[in-house]
Coordinates of C-alpha atoms in Angstrom, one line a residue:
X1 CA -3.0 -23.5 16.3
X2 CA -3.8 -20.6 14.4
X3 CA -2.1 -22.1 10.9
X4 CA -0.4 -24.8 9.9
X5 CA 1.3 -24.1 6.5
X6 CA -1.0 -21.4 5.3
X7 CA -1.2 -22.6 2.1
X8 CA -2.4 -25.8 2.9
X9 CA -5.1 -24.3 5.5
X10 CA -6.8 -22.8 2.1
X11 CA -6.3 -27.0 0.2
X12 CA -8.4 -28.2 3.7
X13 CA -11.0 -25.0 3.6
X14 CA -11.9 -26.4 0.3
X15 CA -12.4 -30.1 0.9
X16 CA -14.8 -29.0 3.6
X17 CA -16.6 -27.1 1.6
X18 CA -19.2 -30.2 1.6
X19 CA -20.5 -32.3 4.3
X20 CA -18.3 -35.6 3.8
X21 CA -15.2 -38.8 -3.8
X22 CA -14.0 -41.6 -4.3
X23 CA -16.1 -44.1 -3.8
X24 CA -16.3 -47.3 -1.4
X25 CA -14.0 -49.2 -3.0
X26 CA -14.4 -52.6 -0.7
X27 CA -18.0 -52.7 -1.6
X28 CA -17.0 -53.2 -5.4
X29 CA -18.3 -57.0 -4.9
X30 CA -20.8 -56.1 -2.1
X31 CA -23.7 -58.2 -2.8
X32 CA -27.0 -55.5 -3.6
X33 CA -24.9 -52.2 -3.6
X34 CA -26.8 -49.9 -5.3
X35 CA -23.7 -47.3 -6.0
X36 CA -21.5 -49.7 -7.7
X37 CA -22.2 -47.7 -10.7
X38 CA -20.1 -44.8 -9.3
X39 CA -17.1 -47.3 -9.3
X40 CA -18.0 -48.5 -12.9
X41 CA -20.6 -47.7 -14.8
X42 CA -21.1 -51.0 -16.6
X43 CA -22.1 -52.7 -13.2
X44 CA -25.5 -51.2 -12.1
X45 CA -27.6 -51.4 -9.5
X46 CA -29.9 -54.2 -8.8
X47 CA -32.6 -52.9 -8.2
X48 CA -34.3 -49.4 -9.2
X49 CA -33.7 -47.0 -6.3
X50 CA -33.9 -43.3 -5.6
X51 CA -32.9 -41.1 -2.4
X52 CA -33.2 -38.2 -0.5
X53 CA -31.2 -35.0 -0.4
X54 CA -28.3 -35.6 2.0
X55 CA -28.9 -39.4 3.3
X56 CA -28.3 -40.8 -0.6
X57 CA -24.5 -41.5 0.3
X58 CA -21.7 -39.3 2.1
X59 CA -18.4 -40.6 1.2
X60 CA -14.7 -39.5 3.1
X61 CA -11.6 -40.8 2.8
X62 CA -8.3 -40.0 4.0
X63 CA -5.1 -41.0 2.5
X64 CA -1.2 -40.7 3.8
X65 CA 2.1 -42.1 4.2
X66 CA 2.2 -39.8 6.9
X67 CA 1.0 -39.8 10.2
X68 CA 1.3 -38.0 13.8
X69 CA 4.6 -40.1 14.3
X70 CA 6.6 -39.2 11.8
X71 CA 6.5 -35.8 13.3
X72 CA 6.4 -35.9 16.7
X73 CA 7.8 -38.0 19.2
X74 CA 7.4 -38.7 22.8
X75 CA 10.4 -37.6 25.8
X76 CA 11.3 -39.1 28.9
X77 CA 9.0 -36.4 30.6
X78 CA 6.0 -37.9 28.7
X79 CA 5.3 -34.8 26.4
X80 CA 5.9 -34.4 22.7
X81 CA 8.5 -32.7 20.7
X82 CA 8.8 -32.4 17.2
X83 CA 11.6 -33.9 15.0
X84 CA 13.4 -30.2 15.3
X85 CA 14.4 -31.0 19.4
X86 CA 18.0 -31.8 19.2
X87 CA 17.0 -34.9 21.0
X88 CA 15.7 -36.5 18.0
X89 CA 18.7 -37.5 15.9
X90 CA 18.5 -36.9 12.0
X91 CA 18.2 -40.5 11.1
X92 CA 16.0 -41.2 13.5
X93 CA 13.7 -39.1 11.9
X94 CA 14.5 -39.3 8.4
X95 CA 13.7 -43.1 8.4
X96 CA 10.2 -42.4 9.0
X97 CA 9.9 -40.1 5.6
X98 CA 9.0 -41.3 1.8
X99 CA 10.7 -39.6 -0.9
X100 CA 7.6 -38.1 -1.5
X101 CA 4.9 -37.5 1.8
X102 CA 1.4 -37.3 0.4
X103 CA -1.5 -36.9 2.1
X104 CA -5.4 -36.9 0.5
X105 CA -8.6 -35.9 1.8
X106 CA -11.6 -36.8 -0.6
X107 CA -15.4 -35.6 0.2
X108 CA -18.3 -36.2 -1.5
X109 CA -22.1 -35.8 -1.1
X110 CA -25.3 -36.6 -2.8
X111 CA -28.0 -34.3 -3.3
X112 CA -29.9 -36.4 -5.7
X113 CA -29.7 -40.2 -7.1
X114 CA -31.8 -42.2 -9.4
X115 CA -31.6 -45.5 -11.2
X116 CA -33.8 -47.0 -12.8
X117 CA -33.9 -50.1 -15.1
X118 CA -35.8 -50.4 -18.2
X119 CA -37.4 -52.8 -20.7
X120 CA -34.3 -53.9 -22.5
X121 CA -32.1 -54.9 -20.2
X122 CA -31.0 -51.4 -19.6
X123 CA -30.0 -49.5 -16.7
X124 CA -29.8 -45.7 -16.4
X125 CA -28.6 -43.3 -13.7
X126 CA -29.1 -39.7 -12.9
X127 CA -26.6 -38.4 -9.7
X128 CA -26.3 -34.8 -8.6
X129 CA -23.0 -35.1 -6.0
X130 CA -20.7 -32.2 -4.4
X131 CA -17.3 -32.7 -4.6
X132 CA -14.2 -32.2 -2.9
X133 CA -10.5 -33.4 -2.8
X134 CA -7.2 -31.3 -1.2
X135 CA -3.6 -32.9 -1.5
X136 CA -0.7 -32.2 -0.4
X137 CA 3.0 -33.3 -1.7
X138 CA 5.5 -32.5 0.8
X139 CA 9.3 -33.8 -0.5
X140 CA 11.6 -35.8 1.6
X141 CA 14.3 -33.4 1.1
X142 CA 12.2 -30.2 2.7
X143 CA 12.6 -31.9 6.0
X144 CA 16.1 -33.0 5.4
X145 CA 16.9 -29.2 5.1
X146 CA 14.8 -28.0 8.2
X147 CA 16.5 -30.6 10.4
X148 CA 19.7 -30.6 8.8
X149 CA 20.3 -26.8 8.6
X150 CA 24.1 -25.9 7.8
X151 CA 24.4 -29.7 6.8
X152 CA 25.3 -28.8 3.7
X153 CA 25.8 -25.6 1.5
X154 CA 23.4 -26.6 -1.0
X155 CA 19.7 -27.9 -1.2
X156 CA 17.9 -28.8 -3.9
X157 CA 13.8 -29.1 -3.4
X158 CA 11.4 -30.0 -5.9
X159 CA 7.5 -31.0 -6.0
X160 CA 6.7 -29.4 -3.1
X161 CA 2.6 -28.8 -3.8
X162 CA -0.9 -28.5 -3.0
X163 CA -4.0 -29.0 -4.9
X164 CA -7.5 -28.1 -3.8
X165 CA -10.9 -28.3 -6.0
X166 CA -14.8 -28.5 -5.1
X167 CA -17.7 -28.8 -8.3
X168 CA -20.6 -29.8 -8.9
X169 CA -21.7 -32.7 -10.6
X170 CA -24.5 -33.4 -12.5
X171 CA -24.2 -37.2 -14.5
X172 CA -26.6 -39.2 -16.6
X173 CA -25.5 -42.3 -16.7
X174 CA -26.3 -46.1 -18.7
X175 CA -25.7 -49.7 -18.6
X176 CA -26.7 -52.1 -21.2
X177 CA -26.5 -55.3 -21.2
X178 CA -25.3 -56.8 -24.3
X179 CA -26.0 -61.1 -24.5
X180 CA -25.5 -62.9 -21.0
X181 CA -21.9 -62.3 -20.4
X182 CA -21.0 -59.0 -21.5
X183 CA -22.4 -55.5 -19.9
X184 CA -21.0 -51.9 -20.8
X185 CA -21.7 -48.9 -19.5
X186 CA -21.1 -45.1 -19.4
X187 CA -21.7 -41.5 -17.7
X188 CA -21.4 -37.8 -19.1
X189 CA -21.1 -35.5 -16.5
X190 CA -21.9 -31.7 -16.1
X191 CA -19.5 -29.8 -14.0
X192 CA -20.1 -26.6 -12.1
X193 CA -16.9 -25.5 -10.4
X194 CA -16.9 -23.8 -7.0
X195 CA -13.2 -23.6 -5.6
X196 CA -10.1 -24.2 -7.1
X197 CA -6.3 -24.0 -6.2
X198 CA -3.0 -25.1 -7.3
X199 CA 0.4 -24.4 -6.1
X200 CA 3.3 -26.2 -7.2
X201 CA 6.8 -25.7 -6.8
X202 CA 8.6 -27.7 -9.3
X203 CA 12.5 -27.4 -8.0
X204 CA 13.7 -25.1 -5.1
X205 CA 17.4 -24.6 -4.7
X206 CA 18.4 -23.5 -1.1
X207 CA 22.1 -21.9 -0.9
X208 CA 24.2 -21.0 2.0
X209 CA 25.4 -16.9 1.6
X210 CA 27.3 -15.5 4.3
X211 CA 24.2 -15.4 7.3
X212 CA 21.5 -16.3 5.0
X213 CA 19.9 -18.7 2.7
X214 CA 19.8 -17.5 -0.9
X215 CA 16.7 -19.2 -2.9
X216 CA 15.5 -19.5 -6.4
X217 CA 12.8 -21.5 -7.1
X218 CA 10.2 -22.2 -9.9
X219 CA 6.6 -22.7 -9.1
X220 CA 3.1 -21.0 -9.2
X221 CA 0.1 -20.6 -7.2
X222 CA -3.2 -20.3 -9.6
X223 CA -6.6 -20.5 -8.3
X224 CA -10.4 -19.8 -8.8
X225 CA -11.7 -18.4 -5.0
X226 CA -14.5 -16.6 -5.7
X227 CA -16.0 -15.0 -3.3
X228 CA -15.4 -17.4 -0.6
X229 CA -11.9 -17.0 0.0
X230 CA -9.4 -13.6 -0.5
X231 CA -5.7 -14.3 -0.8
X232 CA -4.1 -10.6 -0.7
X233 CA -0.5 -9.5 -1.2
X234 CA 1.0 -7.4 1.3
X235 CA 0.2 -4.1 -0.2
X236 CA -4.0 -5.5 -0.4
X237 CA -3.8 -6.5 2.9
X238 CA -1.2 -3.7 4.5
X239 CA 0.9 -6.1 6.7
X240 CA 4.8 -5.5 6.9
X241 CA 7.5 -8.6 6.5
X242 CA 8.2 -8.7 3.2
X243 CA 10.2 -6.3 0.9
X244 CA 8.0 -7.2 -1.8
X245 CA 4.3 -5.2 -2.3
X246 CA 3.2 -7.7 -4.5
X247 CA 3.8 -10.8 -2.7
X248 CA 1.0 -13.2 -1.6
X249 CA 0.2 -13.0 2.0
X250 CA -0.7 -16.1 3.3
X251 CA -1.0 -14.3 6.8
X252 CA -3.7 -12.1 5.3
X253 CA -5.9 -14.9 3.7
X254 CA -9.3 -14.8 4.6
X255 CA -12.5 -16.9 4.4
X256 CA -15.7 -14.4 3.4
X257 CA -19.9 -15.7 3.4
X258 CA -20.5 -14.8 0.0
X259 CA -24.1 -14.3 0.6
X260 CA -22.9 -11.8 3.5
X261 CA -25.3 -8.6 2.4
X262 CA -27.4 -10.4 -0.2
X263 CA -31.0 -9.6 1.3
X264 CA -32.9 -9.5 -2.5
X265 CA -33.2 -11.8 -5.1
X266 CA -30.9 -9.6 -7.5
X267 CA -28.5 -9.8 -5.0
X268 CA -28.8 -13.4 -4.0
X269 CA -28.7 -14.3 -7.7
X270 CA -25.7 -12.0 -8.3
X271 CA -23.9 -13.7 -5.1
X272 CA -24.8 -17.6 -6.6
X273 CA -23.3 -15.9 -10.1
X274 CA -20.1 -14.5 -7.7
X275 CA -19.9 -18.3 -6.7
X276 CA -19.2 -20.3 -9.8
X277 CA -15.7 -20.7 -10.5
X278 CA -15.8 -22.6 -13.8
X279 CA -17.2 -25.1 -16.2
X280 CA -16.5 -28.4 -17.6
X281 CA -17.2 -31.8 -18.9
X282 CA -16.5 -35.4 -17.9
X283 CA -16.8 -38.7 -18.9
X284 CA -16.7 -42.4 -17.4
X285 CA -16.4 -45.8 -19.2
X286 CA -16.8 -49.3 -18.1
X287 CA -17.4 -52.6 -19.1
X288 CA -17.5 -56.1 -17.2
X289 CA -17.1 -59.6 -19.2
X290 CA -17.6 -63.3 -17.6
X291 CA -15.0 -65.2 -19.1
X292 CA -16.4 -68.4 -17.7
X293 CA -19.4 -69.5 -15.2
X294 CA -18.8 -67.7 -12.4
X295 CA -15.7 -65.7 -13.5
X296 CA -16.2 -61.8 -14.3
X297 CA -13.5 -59.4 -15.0
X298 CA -14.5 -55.8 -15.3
X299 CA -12.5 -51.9 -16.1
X300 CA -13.6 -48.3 -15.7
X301 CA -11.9 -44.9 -16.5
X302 CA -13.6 -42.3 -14.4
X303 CA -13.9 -38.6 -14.6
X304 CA -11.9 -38.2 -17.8
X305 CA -12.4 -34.8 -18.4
X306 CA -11.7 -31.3 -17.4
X307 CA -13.1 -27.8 -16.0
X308 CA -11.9 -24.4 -17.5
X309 CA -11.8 -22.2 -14.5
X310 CA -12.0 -18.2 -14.2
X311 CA -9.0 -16.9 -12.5
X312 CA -9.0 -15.2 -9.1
X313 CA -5.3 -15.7 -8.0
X314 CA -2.5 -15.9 -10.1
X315 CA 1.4 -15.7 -8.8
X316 CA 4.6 -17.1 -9.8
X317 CA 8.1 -17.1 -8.0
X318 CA 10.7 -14.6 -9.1
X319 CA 12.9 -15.2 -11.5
X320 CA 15.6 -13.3 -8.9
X321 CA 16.8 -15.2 -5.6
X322 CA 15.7 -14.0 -2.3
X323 CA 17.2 -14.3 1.3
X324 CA 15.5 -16.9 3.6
X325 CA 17.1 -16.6 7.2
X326 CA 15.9 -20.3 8.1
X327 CA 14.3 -21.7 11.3
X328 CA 17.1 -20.4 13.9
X329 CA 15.0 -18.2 15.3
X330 CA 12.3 -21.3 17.3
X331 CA 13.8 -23.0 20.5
X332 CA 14.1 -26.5 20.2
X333 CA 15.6 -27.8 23.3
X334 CA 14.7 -30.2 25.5
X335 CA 13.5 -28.4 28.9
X336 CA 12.3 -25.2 26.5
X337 CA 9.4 -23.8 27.7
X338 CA 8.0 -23.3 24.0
X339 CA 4.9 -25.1 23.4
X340 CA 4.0 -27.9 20.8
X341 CA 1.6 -25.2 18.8
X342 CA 4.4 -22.6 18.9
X343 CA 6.9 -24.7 17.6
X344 CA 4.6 -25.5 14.7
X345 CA 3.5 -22.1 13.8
X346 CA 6.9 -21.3 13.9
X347 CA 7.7 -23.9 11.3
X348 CA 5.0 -23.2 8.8
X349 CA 5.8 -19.8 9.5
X350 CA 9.1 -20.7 8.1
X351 CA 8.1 -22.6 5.6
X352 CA 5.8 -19.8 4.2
X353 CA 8.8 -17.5 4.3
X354 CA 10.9 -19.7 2.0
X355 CA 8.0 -19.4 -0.9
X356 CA 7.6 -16.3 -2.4
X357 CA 5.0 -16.2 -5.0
X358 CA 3.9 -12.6 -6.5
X359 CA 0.7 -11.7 -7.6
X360 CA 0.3 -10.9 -11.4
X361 CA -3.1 -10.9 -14.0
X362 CA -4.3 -14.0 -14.6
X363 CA -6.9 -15.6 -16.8
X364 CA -9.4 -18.0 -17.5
X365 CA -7.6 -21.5 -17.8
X366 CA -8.2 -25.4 -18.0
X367 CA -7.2 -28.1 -15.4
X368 CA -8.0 -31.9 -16.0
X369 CA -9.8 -33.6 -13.3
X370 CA -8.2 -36.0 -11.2
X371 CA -8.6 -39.3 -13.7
X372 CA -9.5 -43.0 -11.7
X373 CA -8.8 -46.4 -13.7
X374 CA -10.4 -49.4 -12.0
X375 CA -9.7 -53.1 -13.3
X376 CA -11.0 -55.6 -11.5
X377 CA -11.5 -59.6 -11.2
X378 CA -14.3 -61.6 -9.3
X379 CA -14.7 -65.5 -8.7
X380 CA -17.9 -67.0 -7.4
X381 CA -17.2 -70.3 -5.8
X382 CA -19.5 -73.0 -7.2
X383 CA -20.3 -74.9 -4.3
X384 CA -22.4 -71.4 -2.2
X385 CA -22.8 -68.5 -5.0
X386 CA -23.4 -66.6 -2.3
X387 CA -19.6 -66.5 -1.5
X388 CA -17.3 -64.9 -3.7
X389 CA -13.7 -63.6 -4.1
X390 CA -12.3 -60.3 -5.6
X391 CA -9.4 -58.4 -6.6
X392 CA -9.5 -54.3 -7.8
X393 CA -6.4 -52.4 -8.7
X394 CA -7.4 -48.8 -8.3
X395 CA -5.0 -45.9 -9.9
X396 CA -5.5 -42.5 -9.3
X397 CA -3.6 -39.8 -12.3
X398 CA -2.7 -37.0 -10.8
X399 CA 1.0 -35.9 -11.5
X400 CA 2.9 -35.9 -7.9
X401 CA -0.1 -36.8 -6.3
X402 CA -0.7 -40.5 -7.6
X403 CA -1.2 -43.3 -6.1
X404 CA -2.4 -47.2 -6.7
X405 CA -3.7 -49.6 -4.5
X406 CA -4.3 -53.2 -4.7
X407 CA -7.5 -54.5 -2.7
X408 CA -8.2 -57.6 -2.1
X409 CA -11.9 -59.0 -0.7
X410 CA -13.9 -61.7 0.4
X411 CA -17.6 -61.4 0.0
X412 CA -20.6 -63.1 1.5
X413 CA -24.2 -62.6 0.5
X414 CA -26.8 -63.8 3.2
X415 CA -29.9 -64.5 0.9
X416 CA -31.3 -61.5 -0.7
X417 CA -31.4 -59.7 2.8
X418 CA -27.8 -59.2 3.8
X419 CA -24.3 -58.9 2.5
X420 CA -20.5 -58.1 4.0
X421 CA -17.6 -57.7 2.6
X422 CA -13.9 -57.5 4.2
X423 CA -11.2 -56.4 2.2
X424 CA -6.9 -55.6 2.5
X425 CA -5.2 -53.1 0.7
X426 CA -1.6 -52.4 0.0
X427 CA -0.8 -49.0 -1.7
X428 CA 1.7 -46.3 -1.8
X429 CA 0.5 -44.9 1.7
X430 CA 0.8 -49.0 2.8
X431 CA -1.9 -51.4 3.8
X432 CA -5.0 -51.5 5.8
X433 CA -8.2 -53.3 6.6
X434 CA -11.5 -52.4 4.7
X435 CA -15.4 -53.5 5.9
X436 CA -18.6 -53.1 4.5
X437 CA -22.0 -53.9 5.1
X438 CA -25.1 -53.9 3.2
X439 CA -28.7 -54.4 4.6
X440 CA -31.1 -54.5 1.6
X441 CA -34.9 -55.4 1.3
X442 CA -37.7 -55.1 -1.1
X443 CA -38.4 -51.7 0.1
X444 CA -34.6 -49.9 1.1
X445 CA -31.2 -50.7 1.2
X446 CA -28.7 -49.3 3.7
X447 CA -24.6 -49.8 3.6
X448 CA -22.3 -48.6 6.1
X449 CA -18.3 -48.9 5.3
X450 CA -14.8 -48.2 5.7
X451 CA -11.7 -48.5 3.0
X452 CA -9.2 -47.7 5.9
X453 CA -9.5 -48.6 9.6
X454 CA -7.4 -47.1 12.1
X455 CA -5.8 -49.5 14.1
X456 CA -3.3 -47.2 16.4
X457 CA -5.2 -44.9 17.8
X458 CA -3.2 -42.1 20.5
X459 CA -4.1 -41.2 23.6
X460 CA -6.0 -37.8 24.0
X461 CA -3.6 -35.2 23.2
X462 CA -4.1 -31.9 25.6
X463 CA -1.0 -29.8 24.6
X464 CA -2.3 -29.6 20.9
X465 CA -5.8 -29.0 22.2
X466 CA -7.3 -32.6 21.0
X467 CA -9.4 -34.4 23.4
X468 CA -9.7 -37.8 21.6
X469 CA -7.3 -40.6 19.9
X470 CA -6.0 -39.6 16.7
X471 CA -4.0 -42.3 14.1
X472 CA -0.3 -42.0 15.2
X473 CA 1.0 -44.1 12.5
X474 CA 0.0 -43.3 8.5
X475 CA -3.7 -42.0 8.5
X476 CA -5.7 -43.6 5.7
X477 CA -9.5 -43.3 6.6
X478 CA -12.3 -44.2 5.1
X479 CA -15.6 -43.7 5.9
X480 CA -18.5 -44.3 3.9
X481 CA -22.9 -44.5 4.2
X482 CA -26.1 -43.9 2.7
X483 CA -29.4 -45.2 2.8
X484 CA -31.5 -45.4 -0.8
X485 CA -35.4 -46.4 -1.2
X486 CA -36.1 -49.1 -3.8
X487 CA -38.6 -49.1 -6.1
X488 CA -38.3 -52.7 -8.0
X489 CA -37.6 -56.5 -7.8
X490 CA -33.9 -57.5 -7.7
X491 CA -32.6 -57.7 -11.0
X492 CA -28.6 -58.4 -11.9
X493 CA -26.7 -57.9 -15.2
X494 CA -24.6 -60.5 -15.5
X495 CA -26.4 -64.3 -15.9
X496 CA -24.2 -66.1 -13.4
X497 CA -25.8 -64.5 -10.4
X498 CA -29.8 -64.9 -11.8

């Protein structure tokens, strides 16, 4: 397909930006898990550990209530059709859809990790991670209108949005242990910003005009590209469509090497310098109590802090109305010879239509990271200490794109060799299955592990040019691993486990 929503193409080119943040949330209670300090910083690792570029831990997780089936659906001919074919009846389709559809991708990377415990029953951390995380916020009642078009006279639309952002991260983290029960902890992190964008279209109100829709809607698009990325209005790029010079053209976007030219070290430096969209600070707090032999109960705030980004896009929606003509112009019909791709191009082609943002100055301006509060409770059963069970309610602070989750885990830990942990979630994108599994020795440790696993899997899908299963009901993924050397004997915080 050549796009799909333009706008969202840009929110996915940034989450790629890395090889594979949030961390692996069902290995919380996983017996000898060296990054459990990235979860909360008051439970470190046990024992000192450091790793090599790229094989420290690659983290990627995938989050909807959306999935290949709420969009398409199968005909008596065995093909696919989207929820546009005439065939598909309104409430068939509008059963399948959340008030708000949401769907996360989170990436992250180390480049460098280090912990190392001390003389006083301290632990501290140095991590240097890329990060990465695209939303998207697609409202219940932007489908209503597509399938329902001439329905009603009126529409009224609002939160339709995507975020994007990629940093650097630099921490320096500690643990202490205060008396035998009681461990806090915290992180300060550096951020270096690399890609940034935002568009959000708080309300959008769609009205019928004689052949036309008349819209008025309020929203903005503000970003920090640098060089990677060029998001032109019409007159920059000199396409026609649009009556508007200044409009964005999401047609015309374009993804650039930075580095393209650079063949001296003033140039290569100036290109690095080109790359940095921003600056910023961050914090995370934690701290983990056992209330009684064998109980612990532990919290964490993470990333509470912001990056003040230099602006390369700015554009806001008119304060006039503008004519949409609406999504008459794709065939639909059972028997149509118009493919699965066209049909979606033509949608996002619609849909691209309906927003229009234009470009004005912008400047420099702050955005507060994407805030995670953990709180969490573990019970270690007193007949085998090495079983346990745990519960973690995970909240993510993000405006329209929040969501909370409620896992729940049972944990074994086979000696000081080998640990598993299984785990069920139930959140706002519904519930799933979680596994992970850590192989640790005097010399490495090694964990492989998934929050999310697909269960309904489709057959290999030709017409969209896919030649493997794909998740057909709501995708949540998660895919986590990393291998770290150790450099110490076993050592934990709390005095239940010793």
């Amino acid at each position: 397909m050549k796009k799909i929503f333009g706008i969202f193409i840009v929110a996915l080119a940034f989450s790629v930006t890395v090889k594979a943040q949030e961390p692996l949330r069902t290995a919380y209670f996983l017996d000898g898990y060296n990054f459990v300090h990235q979860l909360n910083p008051a439970l470190p690792s046990a024992r000192s550990y450091f790793t090599l570029p790229g094989l420290g831990y690659s983290n990627l997780g995938i989050q909807s209530n959306m999935g290949i089936s709420t969009f398409l659906f199968p005909q008596e001919n065995g093909q696919l059709t989207t929820f546009m074919n005439s065939s598909i009846s309104s409430e068939t389709f509008m059963k399948g859809l959340n008030n708000n559809n949401i769907l996360n991708v989170d990436v992250s990377t180390a480049l460098l990790s280090i912990g190392a415990w001390g003389r006083k029953n301290g632990f501290t951390s140095i991590d240097l991670n890329l990060k990465a995380n695209a939303s998207i916020n697609l409202p219940r009642d932007l489908f209503m209108f597509m399938k329902n078009v001439g329905g009603a006279e009126e529409y009224n639309i609002s939160n339709l949005g995507v975020k994007a952002r990629s940093y650097l991260e630099l921490s320096l983290g500690h643990t202490q242990r205060i008396n035998k029960r009681l461990s806090v902890g915290g992180k300060v992190k550096f951020l270096l910003g690399v890609l940034n964008a935002d568009l959000n279209i708080d309300k959008m109100n769609i009205r019928m005009n004689e052949s036309a829709w008349s819209v008025t809607a309020k929203g903005s698009l503000r970003g920090s590209t640098g060089n990677f990325v060029n998001i032109p209005s019409y007159a920059e790029s000199g396409a026609e469509g649009s009556k508007y010079p200044d409009q964005v053209d999401f047609g015309g976007i374009r993804f650039n090497n930075p580095f393209d030219g650079a063949n001296d070290f003033s140039s290569i430096m100036s290109s690095i310098g080109n790359c940095i969209g921003g600056y910023g600070v961050a914090i995370d707090l934690g701290a983990a109590y056992e209330v009684i032999d064998g109980l612990t109960i532990s919290a964490a705030v993470r990333d509470l802090g912001f990056i003040n980004w230099k602006s390369t896009i700015y554009a806001t929606t008119d304060e006039a109305s503008w004519e949409f003509t609406g999504f008459d112009n794709i065939s639909f019909e059972e028997g149509s010879e118009n493919s699965i791709e066209n049909q979606i191009n033509g949608l996002t082609e619609g849909i691209e239509d309906m927003i229009v943002l234009r470009k004005k100055p912008g400047s420099s301006y702050n955005e507060m990271l994407a805030m995670t509060v953990h709180a969490a409770a573990e019970y270690t059963m007193p007949f085998w200490k090495g079983m346990s069970v745990g519960a973690l309610l995970t909240s993510r602070i993000q405006g329209a794109h929040s969501w909370t989750e409620g896992r729940f885990s049972l944990n074994l830990a086979l000696g000081n060799v080998f640990a598993i942990s299984g785990s069920y979630a139930i959140s706002n994108f519904g519930s799933n299955f979680g596994a992970a599994l850590n192989l640790h020795s005097k010399a490495f440790s090694f964990y492989i592990g998934a929050d999310a696993i697909p269960m309904h899997l489709t057959t290999p899908m030709e017409s969209l040019g896919i030649g493997f299963g794909i998740p057909y009901k709501p995708i949540n993924l998660g895919l986590n691993f990393g291998l770290t050397w150790n450099l110490s004997k076993r050592k934990d915080i709390l005095g239940f486990r010793e």
